[in-house]
Amino acid sequence: MEVLVQWFSTHLSQFISPEGAVFIISMIPILELRGGLLAASLLKIPAVKAIPICIAGNIIPIPFILLFIRQIFKWLKKTKLFRGLIIKLENRAMGKSDQIKRYEFLGLLLFVGIPLPGTGAWTGSLIASLLEVDIKKSSIAIFCGLVMATVIMYVVSYGIVGNVVH
């Protein structure tokens, strides 16, 4: 992930402001808020400025995923080109859904909040949508998970990585 963050940070910041690059990185699946905060740290953006940018960037796609992803996947599965990819994405997401099925709100919060590979707001939203978890409950759980991930990644990005890189 660090390699992707550095690549995006370097290449995006040539064309847009460092803050804009961090915002875009935070919107990208896989990188999300975690990648955004790492990039902000590498680009020497103060944490007080970076945190709201990363949260906003990461949260913008969530309502669209929660509301529309099942219909989009259903439509894409009808096409020969995307059928295999969509089935693979659904299976991968549902393979990580056990804790969310069992604990719903708390499971979703922890899934999004503990920054591990393959977890985060995008995957959490996808799973919540596929499991048809109540949108209000899933939105609150995902937002709380983002806050939790923000705290953890702040310590990692600005504490550990910040002290090593700077």
Short mmCIF file of C-alpha atoms in Angstrom, two decimals:
data_model
loop_
_atom_site.label_atom_id
_atom_site.label_comp_id
_atom_site.label_asym_id
_atom_site.label_seq_id
_atom_site.Cartn_x
_atom_site.Cartn_y
_atom_site.Cartn_z
CA MET A 1 0.00 0.00 0.00
CA GLU A 2 2.85 2.39 0.82
CA VAL A 3 4.17 2.07 -2.74
CA LEU A 4 0.75 2.97 -4.17
CA VAL A 5 0.43 5.90 -1.79
CA GLN A 6 3.86 7.23 -2.76
CA TRP A 7 3.13 6.78 -6.47
CA PHE A 8 -0.21 8.58 -6.24
CA SER A 9 1.23 11.30 -3.99
CA THR A 10 4.08 11.99 -6.37
CA HIS A 11 2.08 11.89 -9.58
CA LEU A 12 -1.15 13.58 -8.47
CA SER A 13 0.59 16.40 -6.62
CA GLN A 14 2.28 17.41 -9.90
CA PHE A 15 -1.12 18.35 -11.34
CA ILE A 16 -3.18 19.40 -8.33
CA SER A 17 -2.53 20.70 -4.85
CA PRO A 18 -1.19 18.25 -2.25
CA GLU A 19 -4.54 18.56 -0.46
CA GLY A 20 -6.39 17.66 -3.67
CA ALA A 21 -4.13 14.64 -4.12
CA VAL A 22 -4.87 13.50 -0.56
CA PHE A 23 -8.61 13.95 -1.17
CA ILE A 24 -8.50 11.82 -4.33
CA ILE A 25 -6.33 9.15 -2.69
CA SER A 26 -8.88 8.93 0.14
CA MET A 27 -11.63 8.20 -2.42
CA ILE A 28 -9.78 5.33 -4.11
CA PRO A 29 -10.79 1.79 -3.11
CA ILE A 30 -8.06 -0.09 -1.22
CA LEU A 31 -6.16 3.13 -0.35
CA GLU A 32 -9.05 5.06 1.20
CA LEU A 33 -8.54 7.10 4.39
CA ARG A 34 -5.50 5.05 5.37
CA GLY A 35 -3.69 5.90 2.17
CA GLY A 36 -4.85 9.50 2.34
CA LEU A 37 -3.39 10.04 5.80
CA LEU A 38 -0.12 8.34 4.83
CA ALA A 39 0.07 10.54 1.74
CA ALA A 40 -0.71 13.66 3.79
CA SER A 41 2.08 12.78 6.18
CA LEU A 42 4.52 12.22 3.30
CA LEU A 43 3.41 15.49 1.68
CA LYS A 44 3.89 17.27 5.03
CA ILE A 45 0.28 18.42 5.30
CA PRO A 46 -0.56 19.19 8.93
CA ALA A 47 -2.80 16.54 10.52
CA VAL A 48 -5.42 19.11 11.54
CA LYS A 49 -5.87 19.94 7.84
CA ALA A 50 -5.44 16.39 6.50
CA ILE A 51 -7.94 14.58 8.73
CA PRO A 52 -11.11 16.37 7.51
CA ILE A 53 -9.92 16.09 3.89
CA CYS A 54 -9.37 12.34 4.26
CA ILE A 55 -12.67 11.73 6.03
CA ALA A 56 -14.58 13.73 3.39
CA GLY A 57 -12.81 11.95 0.54
CA ASN A 58 -13.46 8.54 2.02
CA ILE A 59 -17.09 9.18 2.96
CA ILE A 60 -18.31 10.65 -0.36
CA PRO A 61 -18.58 7.29 -2.22
CA ILE A 62 -20.29 5.49 0.68
CA PRO A 63 -23.93 6.60 0.14
CA PHE A 64 -23.65 5.70 -3.55
CA ILE A 65 -22.33 2.24 -2.72
CA LEU A 66 -25.00 1.65 -0.07
CA LEU A 67 -27.82 2.85 -2.32
CA PHE A 68 -26.86 1.70 -5.80
CA ILE A 69 -24.23 -1.05 -5.82
CA ARG A 70 -26.67 -3.99 -5.88
CA GLN A 71 -28.50 -2.54 -8.90
CA ILE A 72 -25.20 -1.73 -10.64
CA PHE A 73 -23.84 -5.22 -9.97
CA LYS A 74 -27.09 -6.79 -11.19
CA TRP A 75 -26.88 -4.80 -14.41
CA LEU A 76 -23.15 -5.49 -14.92
CA LYS A 77 -23.61 -9.25 -14.37
CA LYS A 78 -25.84 -9.26 -17.45
CA THR A 79 -22.85 -8.23 -19.58
CA LYS A 80 -20.35 -10.80 -20.70
CA LEU A 81 -17.46 -8.39 -20.15
CA PHE A 82 -18.07 -7.70 -16.43
CA ARG A 83 -19.90 -10.83 -15.21
CA GLY A 84 -16.77 -12.62 -13.97
CA LEU A 85 -15.34 -9.53 -12.26
CA ILE A 86 -18.60 -8.75 -10.46
CA ILE A 87 -19.02 -12.33 -9.25
CA LYS A 88 -15.42 -12.27 -8.02
CA LEU A 89 -15.98 -8.96 -6.18
CA GLU A 90 -19.18 -10.21 -4.59
CA ASN A 91 -17.57 -13.47 -3.47
CA ARG A 92 -14.53 -11.65 -2.09
CA ALA A 93 -16.70 -9.19 -0.15
CA MET A 94 -19.03 -11.88 1.15
CA GLY A 95 -16.03 -13.97 2.18
CA LYS A 96 -15.20 -11.20 4.66
CA SER A 97 -18.77 -10.76 5.88
CA ASP A 98 -18.93 -13.23 8.79
CA GLN A 99 -18.37 -10.69 11.58
CA ILE A 100 -20.79 -8.25 9.97
CA LYS A 101 -23.50 -10.93 9.63
CA ARG A 102 -23.06 -11.97 13.26
CA TYR A 103 -22.73 -8.58 14.97
CA GLU A 104 -24.18 -6.21 12.35
CA PHE A 105 -23.54 -2.69 13.77
CA LEU A 106 -20.50 -3.55 15.90
CA GLY A 107 -19.15 -5.93 13.28
CA LEU A 108 -19.41 -3.30 10.56
CA LEU A 109 -17.89 -0.63 12.80
CA LEU A 110 -14.89 -2.83 13.64
CA PHE A 111 -14.53 -4.03 10.04
CA VAL A 112 -14.23 -0.45 8.81
CA GLY A 113 -12.40 0.87 11.87
CA ILE A 114 -9.53 -1.59 12.19
CA PRO A 115 -7.20 -0.78 9.30
CA LEU A 116 -6.26 -4.17 7.89
CA PRO A 117 -5.77 -5.14 4.23
CA GLY A 118 -9.10 -5.69 2.51
CA THR A 119 -11.15 -3.83 5.09
CA GLY A 120 -12.42 -0.27 5.02
CA ALA A 121 -15.40 1.85 4.13
CA TRP A 122 -15.68 0.66 0.52
CA THR A 123 -15.70 -3.05 1.36
CA GLY A 124 -17.81 -2.47 4.47
CA SER A 125 -20.38 -0.57 2.41
CA LEU A 126 -20.39 -3.26 -0.25
CA ILE A 127 -20.96 -6.00 2.34
CA ALA A 128 -23.64 -3.98 4.15
CA SER A 129 -25.44 -3.41 0.85
CA LEU A 130 -25.19 -7.06 -0.24
CA LEU A 131 -26.43 -8.21 3.20
CA GLU A 132 -29.20 -5.58 3.02
CA VAL A 133 -28.26 -4.07 6.39
CA ASP A 134 -30.46 -1.08 7.25
CA ILE A 135 -28.96 1.96 5.50
CA LYS A 136 -29.21 4.23 8.55
CA LYS A 137 -27.56 1.65 10.81
CA SER A 138 -24.84 0.87 8.26
CA SER A 139 -24.14 4.56 7.57
CA ILE A 140 -23.64 5.31 11.26
CA ALA A 141 -21.49 2.21 11.77
CA ILE A 142 -19.32 3.07 8.76
CA PHE A 143 -18.89 6.68 9.89
CA CYS A 144 -17.94 5.58 13.42
CA GLY A 145 -15.53 3.06 11.87
CA LEU A 146 -13.98 5.85 9.81
CA VAL A 147 -13.45 7.89 12.97
CA MET A 148 -11.82 4.87 14.63
CA ALA A 149 -9.61 4.23 11.58
CA THR A 150 -8.70 7.94 11.53
CA VAL A 151 -7.40 7.80 15.10
CA ILE A 152 -5.39 4.63 14.43
CA MET A 153 -3.97 5.90 11.15
CA TYR A 154 -3.17 9.30 12.65
CA VAL A 155 -0.94 7.56 15.20
CA VAL A 156 0.66 5.43 12.46
CA SER A 157 1.01 8.18 9.82
CA TYR A 158 1.99 11.15 11.94
CA GLY A 159 3.51 9.32 14.88
CA ILE A 160 5.41 6.31 13.59
CA VAL A 161 5.86 7.05 9.87
CA GLY A 162 6.13 10.79 10.45
CA ASN A 163 9.02 10.33 12.84
CA VAL A 164 10.80 7.88 10.54
CA VAL A 165 10.38 9.88 7.30
CA HIS A 166 10.81 13.41 8.67
#
